[in-house]
Amino acid sequence: MSVRSRLGLDREMTSENIIKTDVYRYKRNKLASGLALLGLFINCLYFMLFYGISYQPYANPLIGLSVLCNLFVLLGTFLASEGVKVYNKKYCILLLIVAIIQFVRIFIYPLDLAQGGDTLFTPGENDVVGVRYFGVNLGSTGVSTILIIYLVLSVACLLASALFGYIRAVQLEKFSASLEKGTISVDDALAELNRKDEEAAKAANNAAGEVHNA
Amino acid sequence: MPEVTLRHIDKIYDGGVQAVYDFDMDIHDGEFIVLVGPSGCGKSTTLRMVAGLEDITKGQLVIDGKDCTRLPPKDRDIAMVFQNYALYGHMTIYENMAFSLTLRKEKKEVIHRKVMAAAEILDLKTQLNKKPRQLSGGQRQRVAMGRAIVRNPKVFLFDEPLSNLDAQLRGSMRRELMLLHKKLNATIIYVTHDQTEALTLADRIVCMSMGHVQQIGRPIELYEYPANTFVATFIGLPPMNMFDGKISGGKFVCDYFEYPLTAEQQKLLSGYEGKSIILGVRPENIRRGGPILFKVENNENLGMNTLVHGKVGGKKIVVCKFAEWCGYKYGDEIEIGFEPDRMHFFDSETTMAVR
């Protein structure tokens, strides 16, 4: 079975699958959109912790780039979440770009903190990484661990959102094309499923009757 | 087995006000019951008690063999359609219709099939992605019905669902409701103050006044054989003309005229000789030619018939309904009489029909 089939991109249009896909025409892709928003929320947690650190060497004009990066991530993720919600597969690319940015960020400040905070900039004698986070005093190792976890989680959510967004968008696209061509029919699928249900009910009744007679 | 049984139900509010007195009836499977009456007669309260939105003070409610008197609304397997539609404005029509099933955590595919089936019945398939504000009143009401249909409940409850619609739309929705009832063969309890809706839709009508059931019966029974003066005047448009008088010497005598009775009527009213009685005659049962002088005040041509308002005996206002187009003017005098087998007599003291 190919990867495309496994992902459901080339699935056979049985009556069940037709109905499953027809739902997309009336319901928004809340799964993909929700995952993107979760990624955004985790990014917020990331910068809330990061900007709370009192570490003098980081207080230089370069921190502005980090702020800009955050703004891009917030805006991009929100836009993409709205895009994937309406099955627009182009926004999956934006989600991927944001995911890559989040991934790359792991190797800048969090990695520096994991290495004691002296790789990017040279600290002074009294410069110590420290932050009070939810009532706990954290050092450089603690901060870096949490920051990396946040970024990894954010990347995972964004990737999952992009994947689900893409799969469903492609499924809907193919479904709509087939519907327009007339190769599939929702009404026929509904009728077939209803017929199957009736047959199943009849069979169940017959079986119950036989048990009763026995 | 009756689908819904209301057994001696009373509703008394906290302040001691009694809204419903001894409501007792059996509603059969697939029956269309209409509760009709003026505002404040207790019809909506009765419906809300069936729905579980009001507590039942006394009596018993059984739905499909299950005692639901104290059961919460969600466990009664009923669906209610309100006058104001009660749709969620931020959801699409599809989501509105699917909402109750989503709460029940049914599978998406199952929900989809049920919504599509309801949309097909109600001709809403092309509207499913719209928001309620984009639909007309009639379409919104159909969505509200669709939301009830997808649940496949044991009983549908309608609380004046057509009151917000204009007259034309109300007519077409009435026809759709009739078709819907035929398609679903569902048990429906429908509340309205509009007697036209009651007469056209109902298998049986429950006519209520001041919390009391006045009469239960088929529409034709209520129209042709009203149990009392309230039902006689409430059912029928224009209402029945009522004359207070007495029986004397084989005649009905009132302040405005004397009217001879047939032998059959005399036999029926033999016990009322010299006693007060009320005579009721529907406007369409008044014919031209007879012993009563009628002075025309107003002539309303409605196309298929004419309503003629006027006075008899110089005082009593009477409405006649003639089948053809009439050209009477103010002050015209015509002689009128009543169709003998369409005259209704009511006891003055009890207001009950004499039969």
Coordinates of C-alpha atoms in Angstrom, one line a residue:
Chain A
M1 CA 0.0 0.0 0.0
S2 CA 1.5 3.4 -1.0
V3 CA 2.0 6.3 1.4
R4 CA -0.6 8.3 -0.4
S5 CA -3.1 5.5 0.1
R6 CA -2.2 5.1 3.7
L7 CA -2.7 8.9 4.2
G8 CA -6.1 8.6 2.5
L9 CA -5.1 10.8 -0.4
D10 CA -6.1 8.1 -3.0
R11 CA -8.9 6.4 -1.2
E12 CA -11.5 4.5 -3.0
M13 CA -14.9 6.2 -3.3
T14 CA -17.1 3.7 -1.6
S15 CA -20.5 4.9 -0.3
E16 CA -19.0 5.2 3.2
N17 CA -16.1 7.3 2.0
I18 CA -18.4 9.4 -0.1
I19 CA -20.4 10.3 2.9
K20 CA -17.3 10.8 5.0
T21 CA -16.0 13.3 2.5
D22 CA -19.3 14.9 1.8
V23 CA -19.3 16.0 5.5
Y24 CA -16.3 18.3 4.6
R25 CA -18.6 20.3 2.3
Y26 CA -20.7 21.4 5.3
K27 CA -18.2 21.2 8.3
R28 CA -15.1 23.2 8.7
N29 CA -11.7 21.5 9.3
K30 CA -11.7 22.2 13.0
L31 CA -9.1 19.5 13.6
A32 CA -6.4 21.2 11.5
S33 CA -7.4 24.7 12.6
G34 CA -7.5 23.6 16.3
L35 CA -4.0 22.1 16.1
A36 CA -2.6 25.2 14.5
L37 CA -4.1 27.4 17.2
L38 CA -2.7 25.0 19.8
G39 CA 0.7 25.5 18.2
L40 CA 0.2 29.2 18.5
F41 CA -0.8 29.0 22.1
I42 CA 2.3 26.9 22.9
N43 CA 4.4 29.6 21.1
C44 CA 2.9 32.2 23.5
L45 CA 3.9 30.1 26.4
Y46 CA 7.4 29.9 24.9
F47 CA 7.9 33.7 24.6
M48 CA 6.2 34.4 27.9
L49 CA 9.0 32.3 29.5
F50 CA 11.8 33.5 27.3
Y51 CA 11.1 37.2 27.7
G52 CA 10.8 36.7 31.5
I53 CA 14.5 35.6 31.7
S54 CA 16.7 38.2 33.5
Y55 CA 20.0 37.6 31.6
Q56 CA 21.9 40.7 30.6
P57 CA 23.8 39.4 27.5
Y58 CA 20.5 38.8 25.7
A59 CA 19.5 42.4 26.2
N60 CA 20.8 43.7 22.9
P61 CA 19.3 44.9 19.5
L62 CA 19.2 41.3 18.2
I63 CA 16.4 40.5 20.6
G64 CA 14.3 42.6 18.3
L65 CA 14.7 39.9 15.6
S66 CA 13.3 37.4 18.1
V67 CA 10.3 39.7 18.7
L68 CA 9.7 40.1 15.0
C69 CA 10.0 36.3 14.6
N70 CA 7.4 35.8 17.2
L71 CA 5.1 38.3 15.5
F72 CA 5.5 36.5 12.2
V73 CA 4.8 33.1 13.9
L74 CA 1.7 34.5 15.6
L75 CA 0.3 36.1 12.5
G76 CA 1.3 33.4 10.2
T77 CA -0.2 30.6 12.4
F78 CA -3.4 32.5 12.9
L79 CA -3.9 33.1 9.2
A80 CA -3.0 29.5 8.3
S81 CA -5.4 28.2 10.9
E82 CA -8.2 30.2 9.2
G83 CA -7.0 29.0 5.8
V84 CA -6.9 25.3 6.7
K85 CA -10.3 25.6 8.4
V86 CA -11.9 26.1 4.9
Y87 CA -9.8 23.4 3.3
N88 CA -7.4 25.7 1.5
K89 CA -4.2 23.6 1.0
K90 CA -2.0 26.6 0.2
Y91 CA -2.0 27.5 3.9
C92 CA -0.4 24.2 4.7
I93 CA 2.8 25.6 3.2
L94 CA 2.6 28.6 5.5
L95 CA 2.2 26.2 8.4
L96 CA 5.2 24.2 7.3
I97 CA 7.3 27.5 7.0
V98 CA 6.2 28.4 10.5
A99 CA 7.1 24.9 11.8
I100 CA 10.5 25.2 10.3
I101 CA 11.1 28.6 11.9
Q102 CA 10.0 27.1 15.3
F103 CA 12.3 24.2 14.8
V104 CA 15.3 26.4 13.9
R105 CA 14.6 28.5 16.9
I106 CA 15.5 25.5 19.1
F107 CA 19.1 25.9 18.0
I108 CA 19.4 29.6 18.9
Y109 CA 18.5 30.8 22.4
P110 CA 17.3 27.5 24.0
L111 CA 20.4 25.6 22.8
D112 CA 22.6 28.5 24.1
L113 CA 20.9 28.3 27.4
A114 CA 21.3 24.6 27.5
Q115 CA 25.0 25.2 27.1
G116 CA 25.2 27.6 30.0
G117 CA 24.3 30.8 28.1
D118 CA 27.8 31.6 26.9
T119 CA 27.8 30.4 23.3
L120 CA 26.0 33.3 21.6
F121 CA 27.3 36.2 23.8
T122 CA 30.0 36.5 26.4
P123 CA 28.4 36.9 29.8
G124 CA 29.8 39.2 32.5
E125 CA 30.9 38.0 35.9
N126 CA 27.5 38.6 37.6
D127 CA 25.3 37.5 34.7
V128 CA 23.3 34.4 35.7
V129 CA 20.3 32.9 33.9
G130 CA 17.4 33.0 36.3
V131 CA 13.6 33.2 36.2
R132 CA 10.8 32.5 38.6
Y133 CA 8.3 30.4 36.7
F134 CA 5.0 29.3 38.4
G135 CA 6.6 29.8 41.8
V136 CA 9.7 27.8 41.0
N137 CA 13.2 29.4 40.5
L138 CA 14.7 28.0 37.3
G139 CA 18.3 28.0 36.2
S140 CA 19.7 27.8 32.6
T141 CA 19.1 24.0 32.3
G142 CA 15.5 24.2 33.5
V143 CA 14.7 27.2 31.3
S144 CA 16.2 25.6 28.2
T145 CA 14.5 22.3 28.8
I146 CA 11.1 24.0 29.0
L147 CA 11.7 26.2 26.1
I148 CA 12.8 23.3 23.9
I149 CA 9.7 21.3 25.0
Y150 CA 7.5 24.2 24.0
L151 CA 9.1 24.6 20.7
V152 CA 9.0 20.9 19.9
L153 CA 5.4 20.7 20.9
S154 CA 4.6 23.8 18.8
V155 CA 6.4 22.2 15.8
A156 CA 4.5 19.0 16.3
C157 CA 1.2 20.8 16.4
L158 CA 2.0 22.8 13.3
L159 CA 3.1 19.8 11.3
A160 CA 0.1 17.8 12.3
S161 CA -2.1 20.7 11.4
A162 CA -0.4 21.0 8.0
L163 CA -0.8 17.3 7.4
F164 CA -4.4 17.0 8.3
G165 CA -5.2 20.2 6.5
Y166 CA -3.5 18.9 3.3
I167 CA -5.0 15.5 3.4
R168 CA -8.6 16.7 3.9
A169 CA -8.1 19.5 1.4
V170 CA -7.0 17.0 -1.3
Q171 CA -9.8 14.6 -0.4
L172 CA -12.4 17.3 -0.7
E173 CA -10.8 18.6 -4.0
K174 CA -10.9 15.1 -5.6
F175 CA -14.4 14.5 -4.2
S176 CA -15.7 17.8 -5.7
A177 CA -14.1 17.0 -9.0
S178 CA -15.7 13.6 -9.1
L179 CA -19.0 15.1 -8.1
E180 CA -18.8 17.6 -10.9
K181 CA -17.8 14.9 -13.5
G182 CA -20.8 12.8 -12.3
T183 CA -18.6 9.7 -11.5
I184 CA -20.0 9.7 -7.9
S185 CA -23.4 10.7 -6.4
V186 CA -24.1 11.6 -2.8
D187 CA -27.8 10.7 -3.2
D188 CA -26.9 7.2 -4.6
A189 CA -24.4 6.7 -1.7
L190 CA -27.0 7.7 0.8
A191 CA -29.6 5.4 -0.8
E192 CA -27.1 2.5 -0.8
L193 CA -26.3 3.0 2.9
N194 CA -30.0 3.2 3.7
R195 CA -30.6 0.0 1.8
K196 CA -27.7 -1.7 3.6
D197 CA -29.1 -0.5 7.0
E198 CA -32.5 -1.9 6.1
E199 CA -31.0 -5.3 5.0
A200 CA -29.0 -5.4 8.2
A201 CA -32.1 -4.6 10.3
K202 CA -34.1 -7.4 8.4
A203 CA -31.3 -9.9 9.0
A204 CA -31.2 -9.0 12.7
N205 CA -35.0 -9.4 12.9
N206 CA -34.8 -12.8 11.1
A207 CA -32.0 -13.9 13.4
A208 CA -34.0 -12.8 16.5
G209 CA -37.0 -14.7 15.1
E210 CA -35.0 -17.9 14.6
V211 CA -33.6 -17.7 18.1
H212 CA -37.2 -17.1 19.4
N213 CA -38.5 -20.1 17.5
A214 CA -35.6 -22.3 18.6
Chain B
M1 CA -51.2 1.6 23.2
P2 CA -51.5 5.4 23.2
E3 CA -48.2 7.2 22.5
V4 CA -48.9 10.0 25.0
T5 CA -51.2 9.9 28.0
L6 CA -52.0 13.0 30.0
R7 CA -53.9 11.9 33.1
H8 CA -55.8 14.5 35.2
I9 CA -53.0 17.0 34.9
D10 CA -53.1 20.3 36.9
K11 CA -50.7 23.1 36.9
I12 CA -50.6 25.5 39.8
Y13 CA -47.9 28.2 39.9
D14 CA -46.0 29.2 43.1
G15 CA -48.3 32.2 43.6
G16 CA -51.3 29.9 43.7
V17 CA -52.5 30.7 40.2
Q18 CA -53.9 27.6 38.5
A19 CA -53.1 27.6 34.8
V20 CA -54.4 24.1 33.8
Y21 CA -57.3 22.2 35.4
D22 CA -57.7 18.4 35.1
F23 CA -56.3 17.9 31.6
D24 CA -57.0 14.4 30.6
M25 CA -56.6 12.8 27.2
D26 CA -54.9 10.0 25.3
I27 CA -52.9 10.8 22.2
H28 CA -52.5 8.0 19.8
D29 CA -49.5 7.0 17.7
G30 CA -49.1 9.2 14.6
E31 CA -51.9 11.6 15.7
F32 CA -51.8 15.3 15.0
I33 CA -53.2 17.1 18.1
V34 CA -53.8 20.8 18.1
L35 CA -54.3 22.7 21.3
V36 CA -56.2 25.8 20.5
G37 CA -57.6 28.7 22.6
P38 CA -57.2 32.4 23.3
S39 CA -54.1 33.8 25.0
G40 CA -53.7 32.7 28.6
C41 CA -55.9 29.6 28.2
G42 CA -53.2 27.2 29.3
K43 CA -52.4 25.6 26.0
S44 CA -48.6 26.5 26.0
T45 CA -48.4 25.6 29.7
T46 CA -49.8 22.2 28.8
L47 CA -47.3 21.7 26.0
R48 CA -44.4 22.9 28.2
M49 CA -45.5 20.3 30.8
V50 CA -45.3 17.6 28.2
A51 CA -41.8 18.9 27.2
G52 CA -40.7 19.0 30.8
L53 CA -40.1 22.7 30.8
E54 CA -42.8 23.2 33.5
D55 CA -43.4 20.9 36.5
I56 CA -46.6 19.0 36.6
T57 CA -48.3 19.9 39.9
K58 CA -50.8 17.0 39.9
G59 CA -51.5 14.2 37.5
Q60 CA -49.5 11.8 35.4
L61 CA -47.8 12.0 32.0
V62 CA -46.9 8.8 30.2
I63 CA -45.0 8.8 26.9
D64 CA -44.9 5.5 25.1
G65 CA -45.6 3.5 28.2
K66 CA -43.0 5.3 30.3
D67 CA -44.0 7.5 33.2
C68 CA -42.4 10.9 32.4
T69 CA -44.1 13.0 35.0
R70 CA -40.9 13.8 36.8
L71 CA -38.4 13.0 34.1
P72 CA -36.1 15.8 32.9
P73 CA -36.7 17.0 29.3
K74 CA -33.6 15.4 27.8
D75 CA -34.9 11.9 28.9
R76 CA -38.3 12.2 27.4
D77 CA -37.4 11.7 23.7
I78 CA -39.4 14.6 22.5
A79 CA -38.4 17.5 20.2
M80 CA -39.9 21.0 20.5
V81 CA -40.1 23.7 17.8
F82 CA -40.5 27.2 19.1
Q83 CA -42.2 30.3 17.7
N84 CA -39.0 32.3 17.6
Y85 CA -37.1 29.3 15.9
A86 CA -34.3 29.3 18.6
L87 CA -31.5 28.8 16.1
Y88 CA -27.9 29.4 16.9
G89 CA -26.9 32.5 14.9
H90 CA -23.2 31.7 14.7
M91 CA -23.7 28.2 13.3
T92 CA -24.6 27.2 9.8
I93 CA -27.9 25.6 9.0
Y94 CA -26.1 22.2 8.8
E95 CA -24.5 22.7 12.2
N96 CA -27.8 23.9 13.7
M97 CA -29.5 20.8 12.4
A98 CA -26.7 18.5 13.5
F99 CA -26.2 20.1 17.0
S100 CA -28.4 17.9 19.1
L101 CA -26.8 14.8 17.5
T102 CA -23.3 16.2 18.1
L103 CA -24.2 16.6 21.8
R104 CA -25.2 12.9 21.8
K105 CA -21.7 12.1 20.4
E106 CA -23.1 10.3 17.4
K107 CA -20.7 9.4 14.6
K108 CA -20.1 12.2 12.0
E109 CA -21.3 10.0 9.1
V110 CA -24.5 9.1 11.0
I111 CA -25.2 12.7 11.8
H112 CA -24.6 13.6 8.1
R113 CA -27.0 11.0 6.8
K114 CA -29.7 12.2 9.2
V115 CA -29.2 15.9 8.4
M116 CA -29.2 15.2 4.7
A117 CA -32.4 13.2 5.0
A118 CA -34.1 16.0 6.9
A119 CA -32.8 18.6 4.5
E120 CA -34.2 16.6 1.6
I121 CA -37.6 16.4 3.3
L122 CA -37.7 20.1 4.0
D123 CA -36.1 21.2 0.8
L124 CA -33.1 22.8 2.6
K125 CA -30.3 21.1 0.8
T126 CA -29.1 24.2 -1.0
Q127 CA -29.2 26.3 2.3
L128 CA -27.0 24.1 4.5
N129 CA -23.9 26.2 4.4
K130 CA -25.8 29.5 5.1
K131 CA -26.2 31.2 8.5
P132 CA -29.8 31.6 9.9
R133 CA -29.7 35.4 9.2
Q134 CA -29.4 34.7 5.5
L135 CA -32.7 32.8 5.4
S136 CA -36.3 33.9 5.3
G137 CA -38.7 33.4 8.2
G138 CA -40.2 30.4 6.6
Q139 CA -36.9 28.8 5.8
R140 CA -35.7 29.4 9.4
Q141 CA -38.8 27.7 10.7
R142 CA -38.1 24.8 8.4
V143 CA -34.6 24.6 9.9
A144 CA -36.1 24.5 13.3
M145 CA -38.3 21.6 12.2
G146 CA -35.3 19.9 10.6
R147 CA -33.5 20.1 13.9
A148 CA -36.4 18.3 15.5
I149 CA -36.7 15.7 12.7
V150 CA -33.0 14.6 12.8
R151 CA -33.5 13.5 16.4
N152 CA -36.3 11.1 15.3
P153 CA -38.2 11.7 18.6
K154 CA -41.3 9.9 19.8
V155 CA -43.3 13.1 19.9
F156 CA -42.9 16.5 18.2
L157 CA -44.1 19.6 20.1
F158 CA -44.8 22.8 18.2
D159 CA -45.4 26.0 20.1
E160 CA -47.1 28.5 17.7
P161 CA -44.5 27.8 15.1
L162 CA -46.1 29.9 12.4
S163 CA -47.0 33.0 14.4
N164 CA -44.0 35.0 13.2
L165 CA -44.8 34.5 9.5
D166 CA -46.9 36.6 7.2
A167 CA -50.3 35.3 6.1
Q168 CA -49.1 33.9 2.7
L169 CA -46.1 32.1 4.1
R170 CA -48.2 30.8 6.9
G171 CA -50.5 29.2 4.4
S172 CA -47.7 27.5 2.5
M173 CA -46.0 26.4 5.7
R174 CA -49.3 24.9 6.9
R175 CA -49.4 22.8 3.8
E176 CA -45.8 21.8 4.3
L177 CA -46.6 20.8 7.9
M178 CA -49.4 18.6 6.7
L179 CA -47.1 16.9 4.1
L180 CA -44.4 16.5 6.8
H181 CA -46.9 14.8 9.1
K182 CA -47.9 12.4 6.3
K183 CA -44.2 11.6 5.4
L184 CA -43.0 11.1 9.0
N185 CA -46.3 9.7 10.4
A186 CA -45.1 11.3 13.7
T187 CA -47.1 12.1 16.8
I188 CA -47.4 15.9 16.9
I189 CA -48.8 18.2 19.6
Y190 CA -49.2 21.6 18.2
V191 CA -50.2 24.8 20.0
T192 CA -51.9 27.7 18.2
H193 CA -54.4 30.5 18.8
D194 CA -55.2 30.4 15.1
Q195 CA -58.3 28.4 14.6
T196 CA -57.6 28.1 10.8
E197 CA -54.4 26.3 11.6
A198 CA -56.3 24.1 14.1
L199 CA -59.0 23.2 11.7
T200 CA -56.7 22.5 8.7
L201 CA -53.9 20.6 10.5
A202 CA -55.5 18.6 13.3
D203 CA -56.6 15.0 13.5
R204 CA -58.2 16.1 16.8
I205 CA -58.5 19.6 18.3
V206 CA -58.4 20.3 22.0
C207 CA -60.2 23.6 22.6
M208 CA -59.2 25.3 25.9
S209 CA -60.3 28.3 27.8
M210 CA -59.2 29.6 31.2
G211 CA -57.2 26.4 31.9
H212 CA -60.1 24.1 31.2
V213 CA -60.6 21.8 28.3
Q214 CA -63.8 22.8 26.6
Q215 CA -64.0 20.1 23.9
I216 CA -61.8 17.5 22.3
G217 CA -62.8 16.2 18.9
R218 CA -62.2 16.1 15.2
P219 CA -62.3 19.5 13.5
I220 CA -65.6 18.9 11.9
E221 CA -67.1 17.9 15.3
L222 CA -66.0 21.1 16.9
Y223 CA -67.3 23.1 14.0
E224 CA -70.6 21.3 13.5
Y225 CA -71.3 20.2 17.0
P226 CA -69.7 22.7 19.5
A227 CA -70.0 21.5 23.0
N228 CA -70.7 25.0 24.5
T229 CA -70.9 28.6 23.6
F230 CA -67.2 29.2 24.0
V231 CA -66.3 26.6 21.4
A232 CA -69.2 27.8 19.2
T233 CA -67.9 31.4 19.1
F234 CA -64.1 30.5 19.1
I235 CA -64.1 28.1 16.2
G236 CA -65.3 29.5 13.0
L237 CA -64.5 32.8 11.3
P238 CA -66.5 35.1 11.5
P239 CA -67.8 33.7 14.8
M240 CA -71.2 32.2 15.3
N241 CA -74.0 34.7 15.9
M242 CA -75.5 34.2 19.3
F243 CA -79.0 35.3 20.4
D244 CA -80.2 35.2 24.1
G245 CA -83.9 34.4 24.2
K246 CA -86.5 31.8 25.3
I247 CA -88.7 29.1 23.9
S248 CA -92.4 30.0 23.8
G249 CA -95.2 28.4 21.9
G250 CA -93.0 26.5 19.4
K251 CA -91.0 29.6 18.7
F252 CA -87.6 31.0 19.7
V253 CA -88.3 34.5 21.1
C254 CA -85.7 37.1 21.7
D255 CA -85.7 40.9 22.0
Y256 CA -85.0 41.3 18.3
F257 CA -87.2 38.7 16.5
E258 CA -89.3 35.6 16.9
Y259 CA -88.3 32.5 14.9
P260 CA -90.5 29.4 14.4
L261 CA -89.0 26.1 15.3
T262 CA -89.3 22.9 13.3
A263 CA -91.1 19.9 14.9
E264 CA -87.8 18.2 15.5
Q265 CA -86.4 21.3 17.3
Q266 CA -89.6 21.6 19.4
K267 CA -89.1 18.0 20.5
L268 CA -85.5 18.6 21.3
L269 CA -86.3 21.8 23.3
S270 CA -89.5 20.5 25.0
G271 CA -87.9 20.8 28.4
Y272 CA -87.0 24.4 27.8
E273 CA -90.6 25.8 27.4
G274 CA -90.6 29.3 29.0
K275 CA -86.9 29.0 29.9
S276 CA -83.9 31.0 28.8
I277 CA -81.9 29.6 26.0
I278 CA -79.2 30.7 23.6
L279 CA -79.6 30.3 19.8
G280 CA -76.4 30.1 17.7
V281 CA -76.2 30.4 14.0
R282 CA -73.1 30.5 11.8
P283 CA -72.9 33.4 9.3
E284 CA -72.9 30.9 6.4
N285 CA -76.1 29.3 7.7
I286 CA -78.1 32.5 7.3
R287 CA -80.1 32.6 4.1
R288 CA -82.0 35.3 2.3
G289 CA -85.7 35.1 2.7
G290 CA -87.3 34.6 6.2
P291 CA -89.1 36.3 9.0
I292 CA -86.2 38.5 10.3
L293 CA -85.6 42.0 9.0
F294 CA -81.8 42.7 8.6
K295 CA -80.5 46.2 8.2
V296 CA -77.2 46.3 6.3
E297 CA -74.4 48.4 7.7
N298 CA -71.4 47.1 5.9
N299 CA -70.8 44.9 2.8
E300 CA -67.4 43.1 2.5
N301 CA -66.8 41.4 -0.8
L302 CA -64.1 38.8 -0.3
G303 CA -64.1 37.4 -3.9
M304 CA -65.4 33.9 -3.2
N305 CA -68.1 35.1 -0.8
T306 CA -69.4 38.2 0.9
L307 CA -69.6 39.1 4.5
V308 CA -72.6 41.4 5.3
H309 CA -72.6 43.1 8.7
G310 CA -75.8 44.6 10.0
K311 CA -78.4 44.7 12.7
V312 CA -81.6 42.9 13.5
G313 CA -84.2 44.5 15.7
G314 CA -82.3 47.8 15.5
K315 CA -79.6 46.7 18.0
K316 CA -78.2 43.2 17.7
I317 CA -75.1 43.0 15.4
V318 CA -75.2 40.1 13.0
V319 CA -72.8 38.9 10.4
C320 CA -74.1 37.0 7.3
K321 CA -71.9 35.2 4.9
F322 CA -73.4 34.8 1.4
A323 CA -71.8 32.6 -1.2
E324 CA -71.8 35.1 -4.0
W325 CA -70.6 38.6 -4.7
C326 CA -73.2 41.1 -3.2
G327 CA -73.7 44.8 -3.7
Y328 CA -75.6 45.8 -0.6
K329 CA -75.3 49.4 0.6
Y330 CA -75.6 50.9 4.1
G331 CA -79.2 51.1 5.1
D332 CA -80.5 48.3 2.7
E333 CA -83.0 46.1 4.4
I334 CA -83.2 42.4 3.6
E335 CA -85.2 39.5 5.0
I336 CA -83.2 36.7 6.4
G337 CA -83.8 33.3 7.9
F338 CA -81.7 30.4 9.3
E339 CA -81.1 26.9 7.9
P340 CA -83.2 24.8 10.3
D341 CA -80.7 21.9 10.6
R342 CA -77.8 24.3 11.3
M343 CA -79.3 26.1 14.3
H344 CA -77.5 25.4 17.6
F345 CA -79.1 25.8 21.0
F346 CA -77.3 26.3 24.3
D347 CA -78.5 26.2 27.8
S348 CA -78.3 29.7 29.2
E349 CA -77.2 28.6 32.7
T350 CA -74.5 26.0 31.8
T351 CA -73.7 27.3 28.3
M352 CA -73.6 23.7 27.2
A353 CA -75.2 22.6 23.9
V354 CA -78.7 21.1 24.0
R355 CA -78.7 17.8 22.1

